[in-house]
PDB file of C-alpha atoms in Angstrom:
ATOM      1  CA  GLN A  79      -5.952 -27.521  -3.061  1.00  0.00           C
ATOM      2  CA  LYS A  80      -5.926 -23.508  -2.317  1.00  0.00           C
ATOM      3  CA  GLU A  81      -5.323 -20.948  -4.851  1.00  0.00           C
ATOM      4  CA  VAL A  82      -2.000 -19.929  -3.297  1.00  0.00           C
ATOM      5  CA  GLU A  83       0.434 -22.285  -2.031  1.00  0.00           C
ATOM      6  CA  GLN A  84       3.107 -21.350   0.211  1.00  0.00           C
ATOM      7  CA  ASP A  85       5.457 -23.040   2.278  1.00  0.00           C
ATOM      8  CA  PRO A  86       5.706 -21.366   5.624  1.00  0.00           C
ATOM      9  CA  GLY A  87       9.081 -22.531   6.826  1.00  0.00           C
ATOM     10  CA  PRO A  88      11.201 -21.888   8.608  1.00  0.00           C
ATOM     11  CA  LEU A  89      13.936 -21.152   6.203  1.00  0.00           C
ATOM     12  CA  SER A  90      17.040 -21.133   7.848  1.00  0.00           C
ATOM     13  CA  VAL A  91      19.995 -19.735   6.167  1.00  0.00           C
ATOM     14  CA  PRO A  92      23.429 -18.041   6.448  1.00  0.00           C
ATOM     15  CA  GLU A  93      24.583 -14.252   5.383  1.00  0.00           C
ATOM     16  CA  GLY A  94      25.437 -14.029   2.434  1.00  0.00           C
ATOM     17  CA  ALA A  95      23.629 -16.670   1.454  1.00  0.00           C
ATOM     18  CA  ILE A  96      20.607 -16.476  -2.099  1.00  0.00           C
ATOM     19  CA  VAL A  97      17.304 -17.220  -0.889  1.00  0.00           C
ATOM     20  CA  SER A  98      14.934 -18.226  -2.785  1.00  0.00           C
ATOM     21  CA  LEU A  99      10.716 -18.059  -2.040  1.00  0.00           C
ATOM     22  CA  ASN A 100       7.978 -19.453  -4.293  1.00  0.00           C
ATOM     23  CA  CYS A 101       4.727 -19.520  -4.719  1.00  0.00           C
ATOM     24  CA  THR A 102       1.891 -21.657  -7.034  1.00  0.00           C
ATOM     25  CA  TYR A 103      -1.113 -21.065  -7.451  1.00  0.00           C
ATOM     26  CA  SER A 104      -4.093 -22.686  -9.541  1.00  0.00           C
ATOM     27  CA  ASN A 105      -6.041 -19.543 -10.981  1.00  0.00           C
ATOM     28  CA  SER A 106      -5.829 -18.783 -14.312  1.00  0.00           C
ATOM     29  CA  ALA A 107      -6.920 -15.461 -14.498  1.00  0.00           C
ATOM     30  CA  PHE A 108      -4.539 -13.559 -11.802  1.00  0.00           C
ATOM     31  CA  GLN A 109      -2.507 -11.601 -13.616  1.00  0.00           C
ATOM     32  CA  TYR A 110      -0.739  -9.048 -10.084  1.00  0.00           C
ATOM     33  CA  PHE A 111       1.839 -10.833  -8.152  1.00  0.00           C
ATOM     34  CA  MET A 112       2.397  -9.167  -5.353  1.00  0.00           C
ATOM     35  CA  TRP A 113       5.128  -9.722  -3.085  1.00  0.00           C
ATOM     36  CA  TYR A 114       4.952  -9.170   0.974  1.00  0.00           C
ATOM     37  CA  ARG A 115       7.794  -8.715   4.131  1.00  0.00           C
ATOM     38  CA  GLN A 116       6.116  -8.621   7.339  1.00  0.00           C
ATOM     39  CA  TYR A 117       7.892  -8.358  10.327  1.00  0.00           C
ATOM     40  CA  SER A 118       7.181  -9.785  13.463  1.00  0.00           C
ATOM     41  CA  ARG A 119       4.341  -7.975  15.268  1.00  0.00           C
ATOM     42  CA  LYS A 120       4.000  -5.680  12.325  1.00  0.00           C
ATOM     43  CA  GLY A 121       2.114  -5.093   8.840  1.00  0.00           C
ATOM     44  CA  PRO A 122       2.754  -6.533   5.840  1.00  0.00           C
ATOM     45  CA  GLU A 123       4.498  -4.005   3.384  1.00  0.00           C
ATOM     46  CA  LEU A 124       4.946  -4.154  -0.621  1.00  0.00           C
ATOM     47  CA  LEU A 125       8.581  -5.770  -1.662  1.00  0.00           C
ATOM     48  CA  MET A 126       8.078  -6.956  -5.122  1.00  0.00           C
ATOM     49  CA  TYR A 127       5.413  -6.524  -7.452  1.00  0.00           C
ATOM     50  CA  THR A 128       5.283  -7.730 -11.136  1.00  0.00           C
ATOM     51  CA  TYR A 129       1.898  -7.423 -13.790  1.00  0.00           C
ATOM     52  CA  SER A 130       3.638 -10.234 -17.056  1.00  0.00           C
ATOM     53  CA  SER A 131       5.528 -13.422 -17.469  1.00  0.00           C
ATOM     54  CA  GLY A 132       9.365 -12.162 -16.656  1.00  0.00           C
ATOM     55  CA  ASN A 133      12.299 -10.823 -14.091  1.00  0.00           C
ATOM     56  CA  LYS A 134      12.159  -7.723 -12.402  1.00  0.00           C
ATOM     57  CA  GLU A 135      14.572  -6.211  -9.817  1.00  0.00           C
ATOM     58  CA  ASP A 136      15.052  -4.215  -7.385  1.00  0.00           C
ATOM     59  CA  GLY A 137      18.320  -3.767  -5.375  1.00  0.00           C
ATOM     60  CA  ARG A 138      19.384  -7.509  -3.718  1.00  0.00           C
ATOM     61  CA  PHE A 139      15.445  -9.024  -4.993  1.00  0.00           C
ATOM     62  CA  THR A 140      14.609 -10.581  -7.935  1.00  0.00           C
ATOM     63  CA  ALA A 141      10.762 -11.594  -8.064  1.00  0.00           C
ATOM     64  CA  GLN A 142      10.237 -13.419 -11.251  1.00  0.00           C
ATOM     65  CA  VAL A 143       6.686 -14.732 -12.386  1.00  0.00           C
ATOM     66  CA  ASP A 144       5.888 -18.238 -14.813  1.00  0.00           C
ATOM     67  CA  LYS A 145       2.625 -18.046 -15.676  1.00  0.00           C
ATOM     68  CA  SER A 146       2.846 -20.885 -17.288  1.00  0.00           C
ATOM     69  CA  SER A 147       3.748 -23.095 -14.506  1.00  0.00           C
ATOM     70  CA  LYS A 148       1.226 -21.050 -12.341  1.00  0.00           C
ATOM     71  CA  TYR A 149       5.303 -20.699 -10.538  1.00  0.00           C
ATOM     72  CA  ILE A 150       6.695 -17.309  -8.457  1.00  0.00           C
ATOM     73  CA  SER A 151       9.837 -16.904  -6.927  1.00  0.00           C
ATOM     74  CA  LEU A 152      11.326 -14.103  -5.307  1.00  0.00           C
ATOM     75  CA  PHE A 153      15.421 -14.573  -4.545  1.00  0.00           C
ATOM     76  CA  ILE A 154      17.096 -12.306  -1.903  1.00  0.00           C
ATOM     77  CA  ARG A 155      20.758 -12.275  -2.944  1.00  0.00           C
ATOM     78  CA  ASP A 156      23.835 -11.439   0.075  1.00  0.00           C
ATOM     79  CA  SER A 157      20.653 -12.032   2.728  1.00  0.00           C
ATOM     80  CA  GLN A 158      21.183 -10.076   5.629  1.00  0.00           C
ATOM     81  CA  PRO A 159      19.831 -10.893   9.255  1.00  0.00           C
ATOM     82  CA  SER A 160      17.709  -7.578   8.302  1.00  0.00           C
ATOM     83  CA  ASP A 161      16.444  -9.351   6.083  1.00  0.00           C
ATOM     84  CA  SER A 162      14.736 -11.728   8.812  1.00  0.00           C
ATOM     85  CA  ALA A 163      10.385 -11.498   8.729  1.00  0.00           C
ATOM     86  CA  THR A 164       7.678 -13.929   7.053  1.00  0.00           C
ATOM     87  CA  TYR A 165       7.760 -12.837   3.652  1.00  0.00           C
ATOM     88  CA  LEU A 166       3.846 -13.461   1.562  1.00  0.00           C
ATOM     89  CA  CYS A 167       2.929 -13.659  -1.929  1.00  0.00           C
ATOM     90  CA  ALA A 168      -0.106 -11.620  -3.666  1.00  0.00           C
ATOM     91  CA  MET A 169      -2.115 -12.361  -5.996  1.00  0.00           C
ATOM     92  CA  SER A 170      -5.058 -10.986  -8.009  1.00  0.00           C
ATOM     93  CA  ALA A 171      -6.918 -10.955 -10.982  1.00  0.00           C
ATOM     94  CA  ARG A 172      -8.858  -7.535 -10.979  1.00  0.00           C
ATOM     95  CA  ALA A 173     -12.782  -8.145 -11.779  1.00  0.00           C
ATOM     96  CA  GLY A 174     -14.991  -5.276 -12.157  1.00  0.00           C
ATOM     97  CA  GLY A 175     -12.526  -2.724 -10.944  1.00  0.00           C
ATOM     98  CA  SER A 176     -12.412  -4.143  -7.731  1.00  0.00           C
ATOM     99  CA  TYR A 177      -8.986  -5.406  -6.262  1.00  0.00           C
ATOM    100  CA  ILE A 178      -9.290  -8.659  -4.326  1.00  0.00           C
ATOM    101  CA  PRO A 179      -6.213 -10.050  -3.579  1.00  0.00           C
ATOM    102  CA  THR A 180      -4.802 -14.227  -2.615  1.00  0.00           C
ATOM    103  CA  PHE A 181      -2.570 -14.555  -0.030  1.00  0.00           C
ATOM    104  CA  GLY A 182      -0.057 -17.303  -0.058  1.00  0.00           C
ATOM    105  CA  ARG A 183       0.163 -18.803   4.017  1.00  0.00           C
ATOM    106  CA  GLY A 184       3.685 -16.516   4.291  1.00  0.00           C
ATOM    107  CA  THR A 185       7.884 -18.698   4.558  1.00  0.00           C
ATOM    108  CA  SER A 186       9.662 -17.524   7.360  1.00  0.00           C
ATOM    109  CA  LEU A 187      12.753 -16.781   6.429  1.00  0.00           C
ATOM    110  CA  ILE A 188      15.661 -16.939   9.434  1.00  0.00           C
ATOM    111  CA  VAL A 189      19.439 -15.319   8.297  1.00  0.00           C
ATOM    112  CA  HIS A 190      21.745 -16.110  10.896  1.00  0.00           C
ATOM    113  CA  PRO A 191      24.784 -13.886  11.080  1.00  0.00           C
TER     114      PRO A 191
ATOM    115  CA  ASP B 118       3.745  10.556   9.919  1.00  0.00           C
ATOM    116  CA  THR B 119       1.463   7.465   9.976  1.00  0.00           C
ATOM    117  CA  ALA B 120      -0.667   6.691   7.041  1.00  0.00           C
ATOM    118  CA  VAL B 121      -2.810   3.751   7.804  1.00  0.00           C
ATOM    119  CA  SER B 122      -3.329   3.527  11.624  1.00  0.00           C
ATOM    120  CA  GLN B 123      -5.259   1.464  14.087  1.00  0.00           C
ATOM    121  CA  THR B 124      -6.712   1.026  17.292  1.00  0.00           C
ATOM    122  CA  PRO B 125      -6.097  -0.138  19.698  1.00  0.00           C
ATOM    123  CA  LYS B 126      -2.679  -1.978  19.366  1.00  0.00           C
ATOM    124  CA  TYR B 127      -3.554  -4.816  21.926  1.00  0.00           C
ATOM    125  CA  LEU B 128      -7.392  -5.661  22.832  1.00  0.00           C
ATOM    126  CA  VAL B 129      -8.030  -8.400  25.957  1.00  0.00           C
ATOM    127  CA  THR B 130     -11.903  -9.899  25.542  1.00  0.00           C
ATOM    128  CA  GLN B 131     -13.842 -12.112  27.596  1.00  0.00           C
ATOM    129  CA  MET B 132     -16.077 -14.683  24.925  1.00  0.00           C
ATOM    130  CA  GLY B 133     -20.071 -12.531  24.436  1.00  0.00           C
ATOM    131  CA  ASN B 134     -18.270  -9.189  24.646  1.00  0.00           C
ATOM    132  CA  ASP B 135     -19.127  -7.011  22.267  1.00  0.00           C
ATOM    133  CA  LYS B 136     -16.087  -4.239  20.904  1.00  0.00           C
ATOM    134  CA  SER B 137     -15.159  -2.269  17.693  1.00  0.00           C
ATOM    135  CA  ILE B 138     -11.617  -2.133  16.552  1.00  0.00           C
ATOM    136  CA  LYS B 139     -10.735   1.654  14.634  1.00  0.00           C
ATOM    137  CA  CYS B 140      -9.162   2.334  11.596  1.00  0.00           C
ATOM    138  CA  GLU B 141      -8.032   5.861   9.723  1.00  0.00           C
ATOM    139  CA  GLN B 142      -6.169   6.226   5.900  1.00  0.00           C
ATOM    140  CA  ASN B 143      -4.927   9.506   5.861  1.00  0.00           C
ATOM    141  CA  LEU B 144      -3.674   8.423   2.189  1.00  0.00           C
ATOM    142  CA  GLY B 145      -6.609   9.953   0.191  1.00  0.00           C
ATOM    143  CA  HIS B 146      -7.119   6.100  -0.889  1.00  0.00           C
ATOM    144  CA  ASP B 147     -10.785   4.973  -1.970  1.00  0.00           C
ATOM    145  CA  THR B 148     -10.377   1.401  -0.818  1.00  0.00           C
ATOM    146  CA  MET B 149      -9.982   0.146   2.522  1.00  0.00           C
ATOM    147  CA  TYR B 150     -10.233  -3.169   3.600  1.00  0.00           C
ATOM    148  CA  TRP B 151      -9.833  -5.147   6.826  1.00  0.00           C
ATOM    149  CA  TYR B 152      -7.883  -8.714   7.141  1.00  0.00           C
ATOM    150  CA  LYS B 153      -7.835 -11.502   9.448  1.00  0.00           C
ATOM    151  CA  GLN B 154      -4.708 -12.824   9.570  1.00  0.00           C
ATOM    152  CA  ASP B 155      -4.344 -16.227  12.343  1.00  0.00           C
ATOM    153  CA  SER B 156      -1.637 -18.020  14.197  1.00  0.00           C
ATOM    154  CA  LYS B 157      -0.549 -19.798  11.149  1.00  0.00           C
ATOM    155  CA  LYS B 158      -0.143 -16.449   9.466  1.00  0.00           C
ATOM    156  CA  PHE B 159      -2.939 -16.748   6.816  1.00  0.00           C
ATOM    157  CA  LEU B 160      -3.944 -14.015   5.759  1.00  0.00           C
ATOM    158  CA  LYS B 161      -7.567 -13.386   5.140  1.00  0.00           C
ATOM    159  CA  ILE B 162      -9.552 -10.531   3.508  1.00  0.00           C
ATOM    160  CA  MET B 163     -12.450 -10.141   5.667  1.00  0.00           C
ATOM    161  CA  PHE B 164     -14.537  -6.503   4.458  1.00  0.00           C
ATOM    162  CA  SER B 165     -13.369  -4.043   1.838  1.00  0.00           C
ATOM    163  CA  TYR B 166     -14.955  -0.401   0.790  1.00  0.00           C
ATOM    164  CA  ASN B 167     -15.100   1.746  -1.525  1.00  0.00           C
ATOM    165  CA  ASN B 168     -16.501   5.341  -1.107  1.00  0.00           C
ATOM    166  CA  LYS B 169     -18.650   3.825   2.310  1.00  0.00           C
ATOM    167  CA  GLU B 170     -19.877   1.133   0.327  1.00  0.00           C
ATOM    168  CA  LEU B 171     -19.377  -2.153   0.894  1.00  0.00           C
ATOM    169  CA  ILE B 172     -18.561  -3.708  -2.124  1.00  0.00           C
ATOM    170  CA  ILE B 173     -16.736  -7.689  -0.666  1.00  0.00           C
ATOM    171  CA  ASN B 174     -17.500  -9.720   2.168  1.00  0.00           C
ATOM    172  CA  GLU B 175     -15.940 -12.483   1.776  1.00  0.00           C
ATOM    173  CA  THR B 176     -18.719 -15.080   4.090  1.00  0.00           C
ATOM    174  CA  VAL B 177     -17.585 -13.473   6.993  1.00  0.00           C
ATOM    175  CA  PRO B 178     -20.001 -14.359   9.730  1.00  0.00           C
ATOM    176  CA  ASN B 179     -22.841 -11.617  10.298  1.00  0.00           C
ATOM    177  CA  ARG B 180     -21.393 -10.609  13.791  1.00  0.00           C
ATOM    178  CA  PHE B 181     -19.396  -8.265  11.858  1.00  0.00           C
ATOM    179  CA  SER B 182     -19.933  -5.060  10.679  1.00  0.00           C
ATOM    180  CA  PRO B 183     -17.485  -2.991   9.114  1.00  0.00           C
ATOM    181  CA  LYS B 184     -18.978   0.785   9.323  1.00  0.00           C
ATOM    182  CA  SER B 185     -16.950   3.512   7.594  1.00  0.00           C
ATOM    183  CA  PRO B 186     -18.297   6.935   8.403  1.00  0.00           C
ATOM    184  CA  ASP B 187     -16.375   8.934   6.078  1.00  0.00           C
ATOM    185  CA  LYS B 188     -13.688   7.753   3.516  1.00  0.00           C
ATOM    186  CA  ALA B 189     -10.579   7.924   6.264  1.00  0.00           C
ATOM    187  CA  HIS B 190     -11.550   5.316   8.139  1.00  0.00           C
ATOM    188  CA  LEU B 191     -13.482   2.054   8.494  1.00  0.00           C
ATOM    189  CA  ASN B 192     -14.265   0.183  12.375  1.00  0.00           C
ATOM    190  CA  LEU B 193     -14.719  -3.263  12.414  1.00  0.00           C
ATOM    191  CA  HIS B 194     -17.962  -4.120  14.871  1.00  0.00           C
ATOM    192  CA  ILE B 195     -17.958  -7.970  16.683  1.00  0.00           C
ATOM    193  CA  ASN B 196     -20.703  -8.667  18.454  1.00  0.00           C
ATOM    194  CA  SER B 197     -20.946 -11.686  20.715  1.00  0.00           C
ATOM    195  CA  LEU B 198     -17.077 -12.275  20.788  1.00  0.00           C
ATOM    196  CA  GLU B 199     -15.843 -16.337  19.757  1.00  0.00           C
ATOM    197  CA  LEU B 200     -13.163 -17.575  20.911  1.00  0.00           C
ATOM    198  CA  GLY B 201     -11.969 -18.864  17.477  1.00  0.00           C
ATOM    199  CA  ASP B 202     -12.192 -14.516  16.843  1.00  0.00           C
ATOM    200  CA  SER B 203      -9.272 -13.994  18.352  1.00  0.00           C
ATOM    201  CA  ALA B 204      -6.698 -13.387  15.146  1.00  0.00           C
ATOM    202  CA  VAL B 205      -4.969  -9.992  13.662  1.00  0.00           C
ATOM    203  CA  TYR B 206      -7.168  -7.513  12.615  1.00  0.00           C
ATOM    204  CA  PHE B 207      -5.203  -5.805   9.792  1.00  0.00           C
ATOM    205  CA  CYS B 208      -6.281  -2.650   8.290  1.00  0.00           C
ATOM    206  CA  ALA B 209      -5.821  -2.146   4.440  1.00  0.00           C
ATOM    207  CA  SER B 210      -5.649   0.756   2.265  1.00  0.00           C
ATOM    208  CA  LEU B 211      -5.977   0.948  -1.589  1.00  0.00           C
ATOM    209  CA  ALA B 212      -5.652   4.246  -3.506  1.00  0.00           C
ATOM    210  CA  ALA B 213      -8.304   4.547  -6.953  1.00  0.00           C
ATOM    211  CA  GLY B 214      -6.521   2.539  -9.976  1.00  0.00           C
ATOM    212  CA  GLY B 215      -3.816   1.245  -7.933  1.00  0.00           C
ATOM    213  CA  ASP B 216      -2.643  -2.198  -6.999  1.00  0.00           C
ATOM    214  CA  GLU B 217      -0.284  -1.542  -3.209  1.00  0.00           C
ATOM    215  CA  GLN B 218      -2.008  -2.183  -0.666  1.00  0.00           C
ATOM    216  CA  TYR B 219      -0.719   0.283   3.027  1.00  0.00           C
ATOM    217  CA  PHE B 220      -1.106  -1.857   5.932  1.00  0.00           C
ATOM    218  CA  GLY B 221      -1.752  -1.004   8.728  1.00  0.00           C
ATOM    219  CA  PRO B 222       0.566  -2.766  12.230  1.00  0.00           C
ATOM    220  CA  GLY B 223      -2.723  -4.362  13.341  1.00  0.00           C
ATOM    221  CA  THR B 224      -5.062  -5.251  15.973  1.00  0.00           C
ATOM    222  CA  ARG B 225      -3.963  -8.371  17.832  1.00  0.00           C
ATOM    223  CA  LEU B 226      -7.140 -10.208  19.821  1.00  0.00           C
ATOM    224  CA  THR B 227      -7.684 -12.422  22.447  1.00  0.00           C
ATOM    225  CA  VAL B 228     -10.962 -13.319  23.228  1.00  0.00           C
ATOM    226  CA  THR B 229     -10.800 -15.323  27.112  1.00  0.00           C
TER     227      THR B 229
END
């Protein structure tokens, strides 16, 4: 079993839909949880970052962490065609000051007009 | 103004050749990384450099060698290229005590 599991999709939704992206993990030492967005032929860029369980909202994006279930989610409200990208979850447990993130394989999202 | 830059953007070469990919960051960050992203989009860490010292090496073949002439640069040298080395290689940097990595645009390496 991989440390971080993420369904690769593709996930295809109509414009305006609510999108739910999810990751599960097995390492209970993970404390930091991130969502990156990667457009085609570009580098990943940080979208959301959370440290503890609960919800964090930023505009149309909400990140949710459930440490008891080892499950994280990213919700996108009122999805737009410009949201079409690959979304990678990442998580880490700081070890002696080193930052060693583990990435999921990414979910490809397609928002069609 | 580009924060993390990589050259070249595309690299096509034959098996057995030696090649280098360059990375520069102008963010003043202390830690830089090299990642490999394969065709299935898995992003795997290869190396991390902190203040010119290697602190992570995730079982990468010794054909790959990172070289950091200074804090702003982390180059990746690959000897005896193999077909399986074909992938997109990303450089990233991280501020001291930070959690947000800044990624470069990637170098698409194709080995024929």
